[in-house]
């Protein structure tokens, strides 16, 4: 009932024993060493293929995730690192349909994978995403719009906790003005993820190879370039 509430209720109401059996089988887990290698592999694959399912909310998504983590524990699967779990968690929410703030924030986290900027605490990340989602609503033309600046400020505070939670590193941040994939570079983030899917390369490999055709700098595409063209000398307007 916890994992397949609607389907289980329907199977009971329609008195369908075969469907009840299928649901029981899919929900059944073994304990520790009693689990077969096949069952453990199924659990690992569920993590690797975990996706946001429309139209679920963040709490519903998190509930499904927590149930899966509990299943892995019951199966004795302990070889998936916390970093890998968090990577799959934010990767799945890049397509979250109720908030562009959540989408772009998760794209940024994915782009930070393999660096000291990548967060380490999934609960802190989740709390931040909930605040971002709560600070948006959709206008009639489906354009997300921030409602409460205070909520966004609170999310920024939590974002600071995320950075502090990460391991210290001697790697310096990019110089001021250096473009980087972030919520303002949304087109770049989308392009990077498309290339990751297409080529199988990592986010960082794709990002490092990008060179803007507008300003000549790296790590962003022309669609996100914020370079301002200088006026012609003498104030003459271009023909």
Short mmCIF file of C-alpha atoms in Angstrom, two decimals:
data_model
loop_
_atom_site.label_atom_id
_atom_site.label_comp_id
_atom_site.label_asym_id
_atom_site.label_seq_id
_atom_site.Cartn_x
_atom_site.Cartn_y
_atom_site.Cartn_z
CA UNK A 1 0.00 0.00 0.00
CA UNK A 2 2.88 2.40 0.76
CA UNK A 3 4.51 1.97 -2.66
CA UNK A 4 1.50 1.36 -4.93
CA UNK A 5 -1.45 2.90 -3.05
CA UNK A 6 -3.72 3.69 -6.01
CA UNK A 7 -2.97 0.48 -7.96
CA UNK A 8 -3.35 -1.69 -4.85
CA UNK A 9 -6.70 -0.10 -3.96
CA UNK A 10 -7.98 -0.66 -7.50
CA UNK A 11 -6.85 -4.29 -7.49
CA UNK A 12 -8.71 -4.90 -4.22
CA UNK A 13 -11.87 -3.16 -5.45
CA UNK A 14 -11.89 -5.11 -8.73
CA UNK A 15 -11.01 -8.34 -6.90
CA UNK A 16 -8.06 -8.99 -9.23
CA UNK A 17 -5.81 -11.54 -7.48
CA UNK A 18 -3.23 -11.55 -10.28
CA UNK A 19 -2.71 -7.79 -10.01
CA UNK A 20 -2.52 -8.04 -6.22
CA UNK A 21 0.14 -10.74 -6.58
CA UNK A 22 2.16 -8.61 -9.04
CA UNK A 23 2.08 -5.63 -6.69
CA UNK A 24 3.07 -7.75 -3.71
CA UNK A 25 5.93 -9.27 -5.67
CA UNK A 26 7.23 -5.87 -6.88
CA UNK A 27 7.07 -4.49 -3.33
CA UNK A 28 8.67 -7.53 -1.66
CA UNK A 29 12.19 -7.09 -0.31
CA UNK A 30 14.64 -9.47 1.34
CA UNK A 31 16.88 -8.72 4.29
CA UNK A 32 20.65 -8.36 3.98
CA UNK A 33 22.44 -11.53 2.92
CA UNK A 34 19.12 -13.26 2.12
CA UNK A 35 18.67 -11.03 -0.94
CA UNK A 36 19.75 -12.48 -4.27
CA UNK A 37 22.27 -10.73 -6.52
CA UNK A 38 19.47 -10.23 -9.03
CA UNK A 39 17.34 -8.41 -6.44
CA UNK A 40 20.30 -6.20 -5.49
CA UNK A 41 20.99 -5.38 -9.15
CA UNK A 42 17.34 -4.41 -9.62
CA UNK A 43 17.67 -2.04 -6.65
CA UNK A 44 20.83 -0.46 -8.05
CA UNK A 45 19.19 0.01 -11.45
CA UNK A 46 16.21 1.71 -9.82
CA UNK A 47 18.59 4.31 -8.38
CA UNK A 48 20.37 4.82 -11.72
CA UNK A 49 17.06 5.22 -13.55
CA UNK A 50 15.21 7.21 -10.89
CA UNK A 51 13.09 9.95 -12.51
CA UNK A 52 10.60 12.62 -11.56
CA UNK A 53 7.10 11.40 -12.51
CA UNK A 54 4.61 14.03 -13.58
CA UNK A 55 2.59 15.44 -11.82
CA UNK A 56 4.14 14.56 -8.43
CA UNK A 57 5.19 17.30 -6.03
CA UNK A 58 8.56 17.53 -4.29
CA UNK A 59 7.26 15.85 -1.09
CA UNK A 60 5.81 13.00 -3.19
CA UNK A 61 9.09 12.68 -5.10
CA UNK A 62 11.07 12.65 -1.83
CA UNK A 63 8.73 10.03 -0.36
CA UNK A 64 9.35 7.72 -3.34
CA UNK A 65 13.08 8.31 -3.00
CA UNK A 66 13.09 7.53 0.73
CA UNK A 67 11.16 4.30 0.10
CA UNK A 68 13.76 3.29 -2.48
CA UNK A 69 16.61 4.06 -0.05
CA UNK A 70 14.87 1.89 2.56
CA UNK A 71 14.59 -0.95 0.03
CA UNK A 72 18.33 -0.70 -0.72
CA UNK A 73 19.07 -1.00 3.00
CA UNK A 74 16.81 -4.05 3.28
CA UNK A 75 18.51 -5.60 0.24
CA UNK A 76 21.94 -5.06 1.75
CA UNK A 77 23.05 -2.74 -1.07
CA UNK A 78 25.70 -0.49 0.45
CA UNK A 79 28.07 0.14 -2.46
CA UNK A 80 26.33 3.28 -3.79
CA UNK A 81 28.06 6.33 -2.32
CA UNK A 82 26.16 9.27 -0.84
CA UNK A 83 27.60 11.49 -3.57
CA UNK A 84 26.26 9.17 -6.29
CA UNK A 85 22.86 9.08 -4.61
CA UNK A 86 22.71 12.87 -4.40
CA UNK A 87 23.78 13.12 -8.06
CA UNK A 88 20.87 10.89 -9.09
CA UNK A 89 18.48 12.84 -6.83
CA UNK A 90 19.23 16.24 -8.40
CA UNK A 91 19.55 14.75 -11.90
CA UNK A 92 16.01 13.41 -11.66
CA UNK A 93 14.67 16.86 -10.73
CA UNK A 94 16.15 18.65 -13.75
CA UNK A 95 12.82 17.96 -15.46
CA UNK A 96 10.67 19.05 -12.48
CA UNK A 97 7.64 20.62 -14.14
CA UNK A 98 6.31 22.83 -11.34
CA UNK A 99 9.26 25.21 -10.87
CA UNK A 100 11.95 26.53 -13.19
CA UNK A 101 13.92 27.58 -10.10
CA UNK A 102 14.13 23.93 -9.05
CA UNK A 103 15.09 22.87 -12.58
CA UNK A 104 17.93 25.38 -12.96
CA UNK A 105 19.22 24.81 -9.42
CA UNK A 106 19.43 21.06 -10.07
CA UNK A 107 21.13 21.68 -13.43
CA UNK A 108 23.72 23.76 -11.59
CA UNK A 109 24.31 21.03 -9.00
CA UNK A 110 24.78 18.47 -11.80
CA UNK A 111 27.26 20.78 -13.54
CA UNK A 112 29.19 21.01 -10.25
CA UNK A 113 29.59 17.22 -9.97
CA UNK A 114 33.20 16.25 -9.50
CA UNK A 115 34.10 19.64 -8.05
CA UNK A 116 34.33 21.01 -4.51
CA UNK A 117 31.12 22.97 -5.17
CA UNK A 118 28.98 19.84 -5.37
CA UNK A 119 26.79 19.56 -2.23
CA UNK A 120 27.03 16.62 0.15
CA UNK A 121 23.83 16.70 2.23
CA UNK A 122 20.69 15.55 0.41
CA UNK A 123 18.38 16.81 3.17
CA UNK A 124 19.81 20.33 2.97
CA UNK A 125 19.47 20.28 -0.82
CA UNK A 126 15.87 19.08 -0.56
CA UNK A 127 14.97 21.80 1.96
CA UNK A 128 16.43 24.42 -0.35
CA UNK A 129 14.44 23.10 -3.33
CA UNK A 130 11.19 23.09 -1.34
CA UNK A 131 11.69 26.75 -0.44
CA UNK A 132 12.44 27.66 -4.06
CA UNK A 133 9.37 25.80 -5.29
CA UNK A 134 7.23 27.44 -2.60
CA UNK A 135 8.35 30.88 -3.74
CA UNK A 136 6.95 30.44 -7.25
CA UNK A 137 3.54 30.25 -8.84
CA UNK A 138 2.41 30.08 -12.44
CA UNK A 139 0.74 32.99 -14.19
CA UNK A 140 -2.02 32.32 -16.79
CA UNK A 141 0.62 32.06 -19.51
CA UNK A 142 2.48 29.43 -17.43
CA UNK A 143 5.40 31.78 -16.74
CA UNK A 144 6.78 31.04 -13.24
CA UNK A 145 6.84 34.13 -11.02
CA UNK A 146 8.43 34.66 -7.61
CA UNK A 147 5.89 35.55 -4.95
CA UNK A 148 7.84 36.11 -1.76
CA UNK A 149 11.38 37.57 -1.82
CA UNK A 150 11.78 36.42 1.78
CA UNK A 151 11.42 32.78 0.68
CA UNK A 152 14.09 33.24 -1.98
CA UNK A 153 16.35 34.83 0.66
CA UNK A 154 15.79 31.86 2.96
CA UNK A 155 16.74 29.51 0.14
CA UNK A 156 19.93 31.53 -0.36
CA UNK A 157 20.81 31.01 3.31
CA UNK A 158 20.34 27.25 2.90
CA UNK A 159 22.39 27.39 -0.29
CA UNK A 160 25.19 28.84 1.85
CA UNK A 161 24.89 25.84 4.15
CA UNK A 162 25.23 23.54 1.13
CA UNK A 163 28.51 25.16 0.14
CA UNK A 164 29.82 25.00 3.71
CA UNK A 165 28.86 21.33 3.96
CA UNK A 166 31.17 20.44 1.08
CA UNK A 167 34.81 19.43 1.57
CA UNK A 168 37.36 22.23 1.72
CA UNK A 169 39.54 22.60 -1.33
CA UNK A 170 42.52 24.69 -2.40
CA UNK A 171 40.93 25.19 -5.81
CA UNK A 172 40.16 28.87 -6.31
CA UNK A 173 36.84 30.11 -7.62
CA UNK A 174 36.80 31.51 -11.17
CA UNK A 175 37.88 35.14 -11.50
CA UNK A 176 35.07 37.76 -11.25
CA UNK A 177 33.14 37.97 -14.49
CA UNK A 178 34.08 34.46 -15.65
CA UNK A 179 30.87 32.82 -16.96
CA UNK A 180 29.86 29.61 -15.25
CA UNK A 181 26.85 27.31 -15.51
CA UNK A 182 24.31 28.62 -13.04
CA UNK A 183 20.63 29.63 -12.99
CA UNK A 184 21.50 32.52 -15.34
CA UNK A 185 23.13 30.18 -17.86
CA UNK A 186 20.09 28.01 -18.41
CA UNK A 187 20.61 27.48 -22.15
CA UNK A 188 24.17 26.31 -21.49
CA UNK A 189 22.96 23.88 -18.84
CA UNK A 190 20.39 22.42 -21.22
CA UNK A 191 23.01 22.12 -23.99
CA UNK A 192 25.44 20.37 -21.64
CA UNK A 193 22.87 17.79 -20.60
CA UNK A 194 21.92 17.13 -24.22
CA UNK A 195 25.57 16.51 -25.09
CA UNK A 196 26.06 14.26 -22.03
CA UNK A 197 23.17 12.10 -23.21
CA UNK A 198 24.41 12.12 -26.80
CA UNK A 199 28.14 11.52 -26.23
CA UNK A 200 28.34 9.80 -22.86
CA UNK A 201 30.93 12.32 -21.65
CA UNK A 202 30.75 13.94 -18.21
CA UNK A 203 29.23 17.36 -17.59
CA UNK A 204 32.66 18.84 -16.86
CA UNK A 205 34.18 17.47 -20.07
CA UNK A 206 31.40 19.03 -22.15
CA UNK A 207 31.49 22.30 -20.21
CA UNK A 208 35.27 22.63 -20.51
CA UNK A 209 35.10 22.22 -24.29
CA UNK A 210 32.50 24.96 -24.81
CA UNK A 211 33.67 28.25 -26.28
CA UNK A 212 31.24 31.14 -26.79
CA UNK A 213 31.04 32.30 -30.42
CA UNK A 214 30.10 35.80 -29.24
CA UNK A 215 32.77 36.74 -26.68
CA UNK A 216 35.31 33.94 -27.19
CA UNK A 217 35.29 32.88 -23.54
CA UNK A 218 34.58 29.37 -22.29
CA UNK A 219 31.97 27.50 -20.26
CA UNK A 220 28.88 29.13 -21.81
CA UNK A 221 27.19 29.35 -25.20
CA UNK A 222 26.23 32.49 -27.12
CA UNK A 223 22.59 32.27 -26.02
CA UNK A 224 23.70 32.92 -22.43
CA UNK A 225 26.45 35.44 -23.22
CA UNK A 226 26.14 38.69 -21.32
CA UNK A 227 28.84 40.59 -23.21
CA UNK A 228 27.72 44.11 -24.19
CA UNK A 229 28.95 45.24 -27.59
CA UNK A 230 30.79 48.58 -27.58
CA UNK A 231 29.47 51.41 -29.70
CA UNK A 232 31.50 52.41 -32.76
CA UNK A 233 34.03 55.16 -32.09
CA UNK A 234 32.66 58.61 -32.77
CA UNK A 235 29.13 57.51 -31.91
CA UNK A 236 28.31 56.59 -35.48
CA UNK A 237 25.46 54.15 -35.83
CA UNK A 238 26.17 50.94 -37.75
CA UNK A 239 24.66 50.87 -41.23
#
